[in-house]
JSON list of C-alpha atoms (C1' of nucleotides) in Angstrom, two decimals:
[
{"chain": "U", "resi": 1, "resn": "MET", "atom": "CA", "xyz": [11.22, -76.57, 4.57]},
{"chain": "U", "resi": 2, "resn": "ALA", "atom": "CA", "xyz": [13.49, -73.77, 3.54]},
{"chain": "U", "resi": 3, "resn": "ARG", "atom": "CA", "xyz": [14.31, -73.12, -0.67]},
{"chain": "U", "resi": 4, "resn": "ILE", "atom": "CA", "xyz": [17.04, -75.77, -2.98]},
{"chain": "U", "resi": 5, "resn": "LEU", "atom": "CA", "xyz": [19.10, -74.61, -3.90]},
{"chain": "U", "resi": 6, "resn": "GLN", "atom": "CA", "xyz": [19.13, -73.80, -7.66]},
{"chain": "U", "resi": 7, "resn": "SER", "atom": "CA", "xyz": [21.32, -74.60, -10.17]},
{"chain": "U", "resi": 8, "resn": "GLY", "atom": "CA", "xyz": [21.95, -70.76, -10.87]},
{"chain": "U", "resi": 9, "resn": "PHE", "atom": "CA", "xyz": [22.76, -70.71, -7.26]},
{"chain": "U", "resi": 10, "resn": "TYR", "atom": "CA", "xyz": [25.80, -72.17, -8.52]},
{"chain": "U", "resi": 11, "resn": "ASP", "atom": "CA", "xyz": [27.19, -70.56, -11.34]},
{"chain": "U", "resi": 12, "resn": "ARG", "atom": "CA", "xyz": [28.64, -67.40, -9.31]},
{"chain": "U", "resi": 13, "resn": "GLU", "atom": "CA", "xyz": [32.12, -67.43, -8.23]},
{"chain": "U", "resi": 14, "resn": "THR", "atom": "CA", "xyz": [33.44, -70.62, -6.74]},
{"chain": "U", "resi": 15, "resn": "GLU", "atom": "CA", "xyz": [34.90, -68.93, -3.33]},
{"chain": "U", "resi": 16, "resn": "VAL", "atom": "CA", "xyz": [31.64, -66.58, -3.09]},
{"chain": "U", "resi": 17, "resn": "VAL", "atom": "CA", "xyz": [29.48, -70.30, -3.82]},
{"chain": "U", "resi": 18, "resn": "ALA", "atom": "CA", "xyz": [31.90, -71.67, -0.72]},
{"chain": "U", "resi": 19, "resn": "GLN", "atom": "CA", "xyz": [31.24, -69.24, 1.68]},
{"chain": "U", "resi": 20, "resn": "GLU", "atom": "CA", "xyz": [27.45, -69.36, 0.64]},
{"chain": "U", "resi": 21, "resn": "LEU", "atom": "CA", "xyz": [26.79, -72.74, 1.50]},
{"chain": "U", "resi": 22, "resn": "LEU", "atom": "CA", "xyz": [28.03, -72.30, 5.28]},
{"chain": "U", "resi": 23, "resn": "GLY", "atom": "CA", "xyz": [24.89, -72.64, 6.48]},
{"chain": "U", "resi": 24, "resn": "ALA", "atom": "CA", "xyz": [22.94, -74.49, 4.45]},
{"chain": "U", "resi": 25, "resn": "LEU", "atom": "CA", "xyz": [21.85, -78.15, 4.75]},
{"chain": "U", "resi": 26, "resn": "LEU", "atom": "CA", "xyz": [23.32, -81.35, 3.62]},
{"chain": "U", "resi": 27, "resn": "VAL", "atom": "CA", "xyz": [20.64, -83.87, 3.00]},
{"chain": "U", "resi": 28, "resn": "SER", "atom": "CA", "xyz": [20.63, -87.33, 1.98]},
{"chain": "U", "resi": 29, "resn": "GLU", "atom": "CA", "xyz": [17.42, -90.70, 1.62]},
{"chain": "U", "resi": 30, "resn": "SER", "atom": "CA", "xyz": [18.06, -93.90, 1.33]},
{"chain": "U", "resi": 31, "resn": "PRO", "atom": "CA", "xyz": [16.31, -97.01, 1.78]},
{"chain": "U", "resi": 32, "resn": "ALA", "atom": "CA", "xyz": [17.23, -96.44, 5.56]},
{"chain": "U", "resi": 33, "resn": "GLY", "atom": "CA", "xyz": [16.40, -93.13, 5.79]},
{"chain": "U", "resi": 34, "resn": "ARG", "atom": "CA", "xyz": [17.15, -89.28, 6.09]},
{"chain": "U", "resi": 35, "resn": "SER", "atom": "CA", "xyz": [20.09, -87.90, 7.44]},
{"chain": "U", "resi": 36, "resn": "SER", "atom": "CA", "xyz": [21.35, -84.21, 6.69]},
{"chain": "U", "resi": 37, "resn": "GLY", "atom": "CA", "xyz": [24.46, -81.98, 8.48]},
{"chain": "U", "resi": 38, "resn": "MET", "atom": "CA", "xyz": [24.70, -78.25, 8.01]},
{"chain": "U", "resi": 39, "resn": "ILE", "atom": "CA", "xyz": [27.47, -77.02, 6.03]},
{"chain": "U", "resi": 40, "resn": "VAL", "atom": "CA", "xyz": [30.34, -75.90, 8.35]},
{"chain": "U", "resi": 41, "resn": "GLU", "atom": "CA", "xyz": [32.99, -76.02, 6.56]},
{"chain": "U", "resi": 42, "resn": "THR", "atom": "CA", "xyz": [33.96, -76.34, 2.58]},
{"chain": "U", "resi": 43, "resn": "GLU", "atom": "CA", "xyz": [37.31, -75.54, 0.08]},
{"chain": "U", "resi": 44, "resn": "ALA", "atom": "CA", "xyz": [36.89, -74.31, -3.54]},
{"chain": "U", "resi": 45, "resn": "TYR", "atom": "CA", "xyz": [39.19, -75.28, -6.20]},
{"chain": "U", "resi": 46, "resn": "LEU", "atom": "CA", "xyz": [39.08, -73.00, -9.20]},
{"chain": "U", "resi": 47, "resn": "GLY", "atom": "CA", "xyz": [39.32, -74.39, -11.97]},
{"chain": "U", "resi": 48, "resn": "GLU", "atom": "CA", "xyz": [41.73, -76.03, -14.85]},
{"chain": "U", "resi": 49, "resn": "HIS", "atom": "CA", "xyz": [44.53, -72.74, -13.32]},
{"chain": "U", "resi": 50, "resn": "ASP", "atom": "CA", "xyz": [44.10, -74.00, -10.20]},
{"chain": "U", "resi": 51, "resn": "GLU", "atom": "CA", "xyz": [47.40, -76.46, -8.80]},
{"chain": "U", "resi": 52, "resn": "ALA", "atom": "CA", "xyz": [45.16, -78.02, -6.79]},
{"chain": "U", "resi": 53, "resn": "CYS", "atom": "CA", "xyz": [42.38, -78.52, -8.08]},
{"chain": "U", "resi": 54, "resn": "HIS", "atom": "CA", "xyz": [41.24, -82.07, -10.49]},
{"chain": "U", "resi": 55, "resn": "ALA", "atom": "CA", "xyz": [40.79, -80.04, -13.47]},
{"chain": "U", "resi": 56, "resn": "VAL", "atom": "CA", "xyz": [44.96, -79.66, -13.46]},
{"chain": "U", "resi": 57, "resn": "ALA", "atom": "CA", "xyz": [44.39, -82.58, -16.04]},
{"chain": "U", "resi": 58, "resn": "GLY", "atom": "CA", "xyz": [42.36, -81.52, -17.95]},
{"chain": "U", "resi": 59, "resn": "ILE", "atom": "CA", "xyz": [39.17, -83.33, -19.25]},
{"chain": "U", "resi": 60, "resn": "THR", "atom": "CA", "xyz": [40.01, -86.71, -18.94]},
{"chain": "U", "resi": 61, "resn": "HIS", "atom": "CA", "xyz": [37.08, -89.66, -18.03]},
{"chain": "U", "resi": 62, "resn": "ARG", "atom": "CA", "xyz": [37.14, -88.69, -13.44]},
{"chain": "U", "resi": 63, "resn": "THR", "atom": "CA", "xyz": [37.05, -84.55, -14.41]},
{"chain": "U", "resi": 64, "resn": "THR", "atom": "CA", "xyz": [33.82, -84.43, -16.07]},
{"chain": "U", "resi": 65, "resn": "PRO", "atom": "CA", "xyz": [31.68, -83.67, -13.93]},
{"chain": "U", "resi": 66, "resn": "LEU", "atom": "CA", "xyz": [33.88, -81.04, -12.99]},
{"chain": "U", "resi": 67, "resn": "TYR", "atom": "CA", "xyz": [33.02, -79.60, -16.23]},
{"chain": "U", "resi": 68, "resn": "GLY", "atom": "CA", "xyz": [30.03, -79.87, -15.81]},
{"chain": "U", "resi": 69, "resn": "ARG", "atom": "CA", "xyz": [26.79, -78.31, -15.38]},
{"chain": "U", "resi": 70, "resn": "PRO", "atom": "CA", "xyz": [26.41, -75.83, -11.58]},
{"chain": "U", "resi": 71, "resn": "GLY", "atom": "CA", "xyz": [24.24, -77.80, -9.00]},
{"chain": "U", "resi": 72, "resn": "ILE", "atom": "CA", "xyz": [25.90, -81.06, -10.15]},
{"chain": "U", "resi": 73, "resn": "ALA", "atom": "CA", "xyz": [27.26, -83.78, -7.02]},
{"chain": "U", "resi": 74, "resn": "TYR", "atom": "CA", "xyz": [30.85, -84.74, -8.40]},
{"chain": "U", "resi": 75, "resn": "VAL", "atom": "CA", "xyz": [32.15, -87.88, -6.02]},
{"chain": "U", "resi": 76, "resn": "TYR", "atom": "CA", "xyz": [35.36, -89.32, -5.98]},
{"chain": "U", "resi": 77, "resn": "PHE", "atom": "CA", "xyz": [37.14, -92.59, -4.39]},
{"chain": "U", "resi": 78, "resn": "ILE", "atom": "CA", "xyz": [40.48, -91.04, -2.66]},
{"chain": "U", "resi": 79, "resn": "TYR", "atom": "CA", "xyz": [43.91, -92.94, -0.78]},
{"chain": "U", "resi": 80, "resn": "GLY", "atom": "CA", "xyz": [42.12, -96.43, -1.73]},
{"chain": "U", "resi": 81, "resn": "MET", "atom": "CA", "xyz": [38.58, -96.23, 0.94]},
{"chain": "U", "resi": 82, "resn": "HIS", "atom": "CA", "xyz": [37.52, -92.90, 1.19]},
{"chain": "U", "resi": 83, "resn": "TRP", "atom": "CA", "xyz": [34.76, -90.83, -1.03]},
{"chain": "U", "resi": 84, "resn": "CYS", "atom": "CA", "xyz": [34.78, -86.35, -0.70]},
{"chain": "U", "resi": 85, "resn": "PHE", "atom": "CA", "xyz": [31.60, -84.79, -1.76]},
{"chain": "U", "resi": 86, "resn": "ASN", "atom": "CA", "xyz": [31.67, -81.94, -4.02]},
{"chain": "U", "resi": 87, "resn": "ALA", "atom": "CA", "xyz": [29.22, -79.32, -5.50]},
{"chain": "U", "resi": 88, "resn": "VAL", "atom": "CA", "xyz": [30.31, -78.08, -9.03]},
{"chain": "U", "resi": 89, "resn": "THR", "atom": "CA", "xyz": [29.54, -74.63, -9.39]},
{"chain": "U", "resi": 90, "resn": "ARG", "atom": "CA", "xyz": [30.39, -71.78, -12.76]},
{"chain": "U", "resi": 91, "resn": "ALA", "atom": "CA", "xyz": [28.67, -72.44, -15.89]},
{"chain": "U", "resi": 92, "resn": "GLU", "atom": "CA", "xyz": [29.19, -75.45, -18.17]},
{"chain": "U", "resi": 93, "resn": "GLY", "atom": "CA", "xyz": [32.75, -76.08, -19.70]},
{"chain": "U", "resi": 94, "resn": "LEU", "atom": "CA", "xyz": [34.49, -74.30, -16.73]},
{"chain": "U", "resi": 95, "resn": "PRO", "atom": "CA", "xyz": [35.55, -76.97, -13.63]},
{"chain": "U", "resi": 96, "resn": "SER", "atom": "CA", "xyz": [35.10, -75.94, -10.09]},
{"chain": "U", "resi": 97, "resn": "ALA", "atom": "CA", "xyz": [33.86, -77.02, -7.13]},
{"chain": "U", "resi": 98, "resn": "VAL", "atom": "CA", "xyz": [33.08, -76.56, -3.95]},
{"chain": "U", "resi": 99, "resn": "LEU", "atom": "CA", "xyz": [35.01, -79.43, -1.36]},
{"chain": "U", "resi": 100, "resn": "VAL", "atom": "CA", "xyz": [32.21, -80.50, 1.52]},
{"chain": "U", "resi": 101, "resn": "ARG", "atom": "CA", "xyz": [34.62, -80.98, 4.50]},
{"chain": "U", "resi": 102, "resn": "ALA", "atom": "CA", "xyz": [32.66, -81.26, 7.06]},
{"chain": "U", "resi": 103, "resn": "LEU", "atom": "CA", "xyz": [28.53, -80.85, 8.79]},
{"chain": "U", "resi": 104, "resn": "GLU", "atom": "CA", "xyz": [26.70, -80.74, 12.11]},
{"chain": "U", "resi": 105, "resn": "PRO", "atom": "CA", "xyz": [25.14, -83.76, 12.08]},
{"chain": "U", "resi": 106, "resn": "VAL", "atom": "CA", "xyz": [21.37, -82.49, 11.90]},
{"chain": "U", "resi": 107, "resn": "GLU", "atom": "CA", "xyz": [18.67, -85.99, 11.34]},
{"chain": "U", "resi": 108, "resn": "GLY", "atom": "CA", "xyz": [19.84, -89.27, 11.30]},
{"chain": "U", "resi": 109, "resn": "ILE", "atom": "CA", "xyz": [22.19, -89.66, 13.74]},
{"chain": "U", "resi": 110, "resn": "ALA", "atom": "CA", "xyz": [21.50, -93.16, 14.51]},
{"chain": "U", "resi": 111, "resn": "LEU", "atom": "CA", "xyz": [21.46, -93.81, 11.31]},
{"chain": "U", "resi": 112, "resn": "MET", "atom": "CA", "xyz": [24.67, -91.93, 10.75]},
{"chain": "U", "resi": 113, "resn": "ARG", "atom": "CA", "xyz": [25.90, -94.29, 14.20]},
{"chain": "U", "resi": 114, "resn": "LEU", "atom": "CA", "xyz": [24.99, -97.05, 11.53]},
{"chain": "U", "resi": 115, "resn": "ARG", "atom": "CA", "xyz": [26.92, -96.22, 8.72]},
{"chain": "U", "resi": 116, "resn": "ARG", "atom": "CA", "xyz": [30.23, -95.47, 10.89]},
{"chain": "U", "resi": 117, "resn": "PRO", "atom": "CA", "xyz": [30.23, -97.52, 13.67]},
{"chain": "U", "resi": 118, "resn": "ARG", "atom": "CA", "xyz": [34.11, -96.80, 14.11]},
{"chain": "U", "resi": 119, "resn": "ALA", "atom": "CA", "xyz": [33.53, -93.39, 15.79]},
{"chain": "U", "resi": 120, "resn": "SER", "atom": "CA", "xyz": [33.35, -93.65, 19.03]},
{"chain": "U", "resi": 121, "resn": "ARG", "atom": "CA", "xyz": [32.07, -89.90, 19.66]},
{"chain": "U", "resi": 122, "resn": "ASP", "atom": "CA", "xyz": [29.38, -88.05, 17.91]},
{"chain": "U", "resi": 123, "resn": "ILE", "atom": "CA", "xyz": [31.52, -85.38, 16.99]},
{"chain": "U", "resi": 124, "resn": "ASP", "atom": "CA", "xyz": [33.40, -87.59, 14.65]},
{"chain": "U", "resi": 125, "resn": "LEU", "atom": "CA", "xyz": [30.61, -88.77, 12.96]},
{"chain": "U", "resi": 126, "resn": "THR", "atom": "CA", "xyz": [30.69, -85.45, 10.64]},
{"chain": "U", "resi": 127, "resn": "ASN", "atom": "CA", "xyz": [34.07, -83.39, 11.09]},
{"chain": "U", "resi": 128, "resn": "GLY", "atom": "CA", "xyz": [35.97, -84.45, 7.69]},
{"chain": "U", "resi": 129, "resn": "PRO", "atom": "CA", "xyz": [35.61, -84.94, 4.16]},
{"chain": "U", "resi": 130, "resn": "GLY", "atom": "CA", "xyz": [35.31, -89.21, 4.20]},
{"chain": "U", "resi": 131, "resn": "LYS", "atom": "CA", "xyz": [33.43, -88.99, 6.84]},
{"chain": "U", "resi": 132, "resn": "LEU", "atom": "CA", "xyz": [30.50, -87.21, 6.20]},
{"chain": "U", "resi": 133, "resn": "SER", "atom": "CA", "xyz": [30.10, -88.87, 2.89]},
{"chain": "U", "resi": 134, "resn": "ALA", "atom": "CA", "xyz": [30.92, -92.39, 4.70]},
{"chain": "U", "resi": 135, "resn": "ALA", "atom": "CA", "xyz": [28.16, -90.68, 7.74]},
{"chain": "U", "resi": 136, "resn": "LEU", "atom": "CA", "xyz": [25.18, -88.99, 4.64]},
{"chain": "U", "resi": 137, "resn": "GLY", "atom": "CA", "xyz": [25.55, -92.78, 2.70]},
{"chain": "U", "resi": 138, "resn": "ILE", "atom": "CA", "xyz": [27.06, -91.26, 0.02]},
{"chain": "U", "resi": 139, "resn": "ASP", "atom": "CA", "xyz": [29.78, -92.62, -2.56]},
{"chain": "U", "resi": 140, "resn": "GLY", "atom": "CA", "xyz": [30.32, -92.67, -6.15]},
{"chain": "U", "resi": 141, "resn": "SER", "atom": "CA", "xyz": [26.46, -94.37, -7.73]},
{"chain": "U", "resi": 142, "resn": "MET", "atom": "CA", "xyz": [25.73, -89.87, -6.86]},
{"chain": "U", "resi": 143, "resn": "ASN", "atom": "CA", "xyz": [28.83, -88.66, -8.93]},
{"chain": "U", "resi": 144, "resn": "ARG", "atom": "CA", "xyz": [27.25, -86.16, -11.71]},
{"chain": "U", "resi": 145, "resn": "TYR", "atom": "CA", "xyz": [23.69, -86.14, -9.33]},
{"chain": "U", "resi": 146, "resn": "PRO", "atom": "CA", "xyz": [21.88, -82.55, -9.29]},
{"chain": "U", "resi": 147, "resn": "LEU", "atom": "CA", "xyz": [21.64, -81.52, -5.78]},
{"chain": "U", "resi": 148, "resn": "GLN", "atom": "CA", "xyz": [17.72, -80.16, -6.43]},
{"chain": "U", "resi": 149, "resn": "ARG", "atom": "CA", "xyz": [16.37, -84.01, -6.09]},
{"chain": "U", "resi": 150, "resn": "ARG", "atom": "CA", "xyz": [17.04, -86.82, -4.09]},
{"chain": "U", "resi": 151, "resn": "PRO", "atom": "CA", "xyz": [18.39, -89.32, -2.95]},
{"chain": "U", "resi": 152, "resn": "LEU", "atom": "CA", "xyz": [20.48, -86.47, -2.47]},
{"chain": "U", "resi": 153, "resn": "VAL", "atom": "CA", "xyz": [19.69, -82.74, -1.41]},
{"chain": "U", "resi": 154, "resn": "ILE", "atom": "CA", "xyz": [21.23, -78.92, -0.47]},
{"chain": "U", "resi": 155, "resn": "ARG", "atom": "CA", "xyz": [18.57, -76.83, 0.70]},
{"chain": "U", "resi": 156, "resn": "GLU", "atom": "CA", "xyz": [18.94, -73.15, 2.45]},
{"chain": "U", "resi": 157, "resn": "GLY", "atom": "CA", "xyz": [19.74, -72.47, 5.58]},
{"chain": "U", "resi": 158, "resn": "GLU", "atom": "CA", "xyz": [20.95, -70.52, 8.68]},
{"chain": "U", "resi": 159, "resn": "ARG", "atom": "CA", "xyz": [23.05, -66.92, 7.06]},
{"chain": "U", "resi": 160, "resn": "VAL", "atom": "CA", "xyz": [25.61, -66.89, 8.09]},
{"chain": "U", "resi": 161, "resn": "ASP", "atom": "CA", "xyz": [27.67, -63.78, 9.23]},
{"chain": "U", "resi": 162, "resn": "ALA", "atom": "CA", "xyz": [30.43, -62.95, 7.29]},
{"chain": "U", "resi": 163, "resn": "THR", "atom": "CA", "xyz": [32.38, -62.23, 10.50]},
{"chain": "U", "resi": 164, "resn": "SER", "atom": "CA", "xyz": [32.34, -64.93, 12.00]},
{"chain": "U", "resi": 165, "resn": "ILE", "atom": "CA", "xyz": [34.05, -66.64, 8.27]},
{"chain": "U", "resi": 166, "resn": "GLU", "atom": "CA", "xyz": [37.67, -67.59, 8.92]},
{"chain": "U", "resi": 167, "resn": "THR", "atom": "CA", "xyz": [40.25, -68.42, 5.35]},
{"chain": "U", "resi": 168, "resn": "THR", "atom": "CA", "xyz": [42.49, -69.90, 6.34]},
{"chain": "U", "resi": 169, "resn": "PRO", "atom": "CA", "xyz": [44.90, -72.15, 3.47]},
{"chain": "U", "resi": 170, "resn": "ARG", "atom": "CA", "xyz": [43.13, -75.50, 2.08]},
{"chain": "U", "resi": 171, "resn": "ILE", "atom": "CA", "xyz": [44.73, -78.92, 3.62]},
{"chain": "U", "resi": 172, "resn": "GLY", "atom": "CA", "xyz": [45.95, -81.37, 2.84]},
{"chain": "U", "resi": 173, "resn": "ILE", "atom": "CA", "xyz": [47.30, -80.51, -0.92]},
{"chain": "U", "resi": 174, "resn": "THR", "atom": "CA", "xyz": [50.74, -79.92, -1.67]},
{"chain": "U", "resi": 175, "resn": "ARG", "atom": "CA", "xyz": [50.85, -77.88, -4.59]},
{"chain": "U", "resi": 176, "resn": "SER", "atom": "CA", "xyz": [49.26, -73.54, -4.89]},
{"chain": "U", "resi": 177, "resn": "ALA", "atom": "CA", "xyz": [49.05, -74.58, -0.63]},
{"chain": "U", "resi": 178, "resn": "ASP", "atom": "CA", "xyz": [48.77, -72.00, 0.41]},
{"chain": "U", "resi": 179, "resn": "TRP", "atom": "CA", "xyz": [45.74, -70.25, -1.61]},
{"chain": "U", "resi": 180, "resn": "PRO", "atom": "CA", "xyz": [43.17, -68.89, 1.15]},
{"chain": "U", "resi": 181, "resn": "LEU", "atom": "CA", "xyz": [40.03, -70.79, 0.32]},
{"chain": "U", "resi": 182, "resn": "ARG", "atom": "CA", "xyz": [38.87, -73.03, 2.68]},
{"chain": "U", "resi": 183, "resn": "TYR", "atom": "CA", "xyz": [36.31, -71.36, 5.31]},
{"chain": "U", "resi": 184, "resn": "PHE", "atom": "CA", "xyz": [34.56, -72.36, 8.11]},
{"chain": "U", "resi": 185, "resn": "ILE", "atom": "CA", "xyz": [32.38, -71.27, 10.85]},
{"chain": "U", "resi": 186, "resn": "ARG", "atom": "CA", "xyz": [34.46, -69.91, 13.57]},
{"chain": "U", "resi": 187, "resn": "GLY", "atom": "CA", "xyz": [34.12, -71.65, 16.72]},
{"chain": "U", "resi": 188, "resn": "ASN", "atom": "CA", "xyz": [32.06, -74.31, 15.51]},
{"chain": "U", "resi": 189, "resn": "PRO", "atom": "CA", "xyz": [32.96, -77.19, 17.09]},
{"chain": "U", "resi": 190, "resn": "TYR", "atom": "CA", "xyz": [32.35, -80.20, 14.11]},
{"chain": "U", "resi": 191, "resn": "VAL", "atom": "CA", "xyz": [34.65, -78.13, 11.81]},
{"chain": "U", "resi": 192, "resn": "SER", "atom": "CA", "xyz": [38.19, -81.34, 10.73]},
{"chain": "U", "resi": 193, "resn": "ARG", "atom": "CA", "xyz": [41.19, -79.30, 11.85]},
{"chain": "U", "resi": 194, "resn": "PHE", "atom": "CA", "xyz": [41.58, -75.81, 14.08]},
{"chain": "U", "resi": 195, "resn": "PRO", "atom": "CA", "xyz": [45.00, -73.39, 12.84]},
{"chain": "U", "resi": 196, "resn": "ARG", "atom": "CA", "xyz": [47.30, -74.61, 14.46]},
{"chain": "U", "resi": 197, "resn": "ALA", "atom": "CA", "xyz": [47.87, -72.95, 17.84]},
{"chain": "U", "resi": 198, "resn": "ARG", "atom": "CA", "xyz": [50.60, -75.21, 19.41]},
{"chain": "U", "resi": 199, "resn": "ASN", "atom": "CA", "xyz": [54.23, -73.24, 20.95]},
{"chain": "U", "resi": 200, "resn": "THR", "atom": "CA", "xyz": [55.43, -75.55, 18.65]},
{"chain": "U", "resi": 201, "resn": "ALA", "atom": "CA", "xyz": [54.05, -73.98, 16.19]},
{"chain": "U", "resi": 202, "resn": "PRO", "atom": "CA", "xyz": [55.21, -72.76, 12.96]},
{"chain": "U", "resi": 203, "resn": "ALA", "atom": "CA", "xyz": [54.87, -69.22, 11.62]},
{"chain": "U", "resi": 204, "resn": "PRO", "atom": "CA", "xyz": [51.55, -69.23, 9.34]},
{"chain": "U", "resi": 205, "resn": "ARG", "atom": "CA", "xyz": [52.82, -69.67, 6.11]},
{"chain": "U", "resi": 206, "resn": "TYR", "atom": "CA", "xyz": [49.43, -67.59, 5.43]},
{"chain": "U", "resi": 207, "resn": "ARG", "atom": "CA", "xyz": [48.95, -64.06, 5.23]},
{"chain": "N", "resi": 1, "resn": "DT", "atom": "C1'", "xyz": [51.06, -101.74, -18.43]},
{"chain": "N", "resi": 2, "resn": "DC", "atom": "C1'", "xyz": [53.20, -99.92, -14.61]},
{"chain": "N", "resi": 3, "resn": "DG", "atom": "C1'", "xyz": [54.51, -97.41, -10.64]},
{"chain": "N", "resi": 4, "resn": "DA", "atom": "C1'", "xyz": [53.88, -93.35, -8.43]},
{"chain": "N", "resi": 5, "resn": "DA", "atom": "C1'", "xyz": [50.71, -90.07, -6.36]},
{"chain": "N", "resi": 6, "resn": "DG", "atom": "C1'", "xyz": [46.71, -89.25, -3.54]},
{"chain": "N", "resi": 7, "resn": "DA", "atom": "C1'", "xyz": [41.00, -82.76, -1.42]},
{"chain": "N", "resi": 8, "resn": "DT", "atom": "C1'", "xyz": [41.45, -88.83, 3.92]},
{"chain": "N", "resi": 9, "resn": "DT", "atom": "C1'", "xyz": [41.49, -91.80, 8.37]},
{"chain": "N", "resi": 10, "resn": "DG", "atom": "C1'", "xyz": [42.41, -94.69, 12.32]},
{"chain": "N", "resi": 11, "resn": "DT", "atom": "C1'", "xyz": [45.81, -96.70, 14.89]},
{"chain": "N", "resi": 12, "resn": "DC", "atom": "C1'", "xyz": [50.14, -96.93, 17.64]},
{"chain": "N", "resi": 13, "resn": "DT", "atom": "C1'", "xyz": [53.84, -94.63, 19.70]},
{"chain": "H", "resi": 1, "resn": "DG", "atom": "C1'", "xyz": [53.56, -86.81, 15.58]},
{"chain": "H", "resi": 2, "resn": "DA", "atom": "C1'", "xyz": [54.10, -90.92, 12.14]},
{"chain": "H", "resi": 3, "resn": "DC", "atom": "C1'", "xyz": [52.32, -94.11, 9.36]},
{"chain": "H", "resi": 4, "resn": "DA", "atom": "C1'", "xyz": [49.71, -98.04, 7.24]},
{"chain": "H", "resi": 5, "resn": "DA", "atom": "C1'", "xyz": [46.00, -99.09, 4.50]},
{"chain": "H", "resi": 6, "resn": "DT", "atom": "C1'", "xyz": [44.28, -99.86, 0.09]},
{"chain": "H", "resi": 7, "resn": "DC", "atom": "C1'", "xyz": [43.45, -97.88, -4.74]},
{"chain": "H", "resi": 8, "resn": "DT", "atom": "C1'", "xyz": [41.68, -95.73, -8.68]},
{"chain": "H", "resi": 9, "resn": "DT", "atom": "C1'", "xyz": [44.13, -92.52, -12.32]},
{"chain": "H", "resi": 10, "resn": "DC", "atom": "C1'", "xyz": [46.71, -91.14, -14.72]},
{"chain": "H", "resi": 11, "resn": "DG", "atom": "C1'", "xyz": [51.49, -89.96, -16.64]},
{"chain": "H", "resi": 12, "resn": "DA", "atom": "C1'", "xyz": [54.82, -92.50, -19.12]},
{"chain": "H", "resi": 13, "resn": "DG", "atom": "C1'", "xyz": [57.45, -96.06, -21.53]}
]
DNA sequence: TCGAAGATTGTCT
DNA sequence: GACAATCTTCGAG
């Protein structure tokens, strides 16, 4: 069984952690069984100076996990219906995290289908932050949980070559929207969205 | 206490 | 591509 990523792994530059989490295995255990997936897409949120990061509000009831130990979970509720899963990075007091945006299912696919009955195709089980949380049974009860023990663990996975990592601006945000802090495995079919490529698309804003 | 915005998803046109 | 669903969070008053 692959090594569990320890606190020291997360206590580094958030951009580095976000890229090195690609290929790692997110494993969730529940009474219903185990489900897991390989991380194929992440975003970095850098701290109080990052306008898109929740920590821009400073220490509040919601953001305290961001200021906590590296390697704990930050799980928050968004748009009235979805949970988003993050891994907290950097030393205590430096509020930054990596949002996991998409997984490639590995174990417990039948259980994921039960948890996401609206997904008509298997590819829709985990190709988005709200989707993967639902598929793995992740919710607010796991906020602040250390990611080194059950029920939620991240294990070392396949090493992803730097040349296979694509970098783009983050998705769905309005502030600091052009910072290139989204990373995904090029060509992986479970990535949530691909860069604009239609002939109607405007020129990319990022460079 | 109130109002607006939000790291999304699914459905409809 | 547009938009509704749904509710927590936080700042303003």
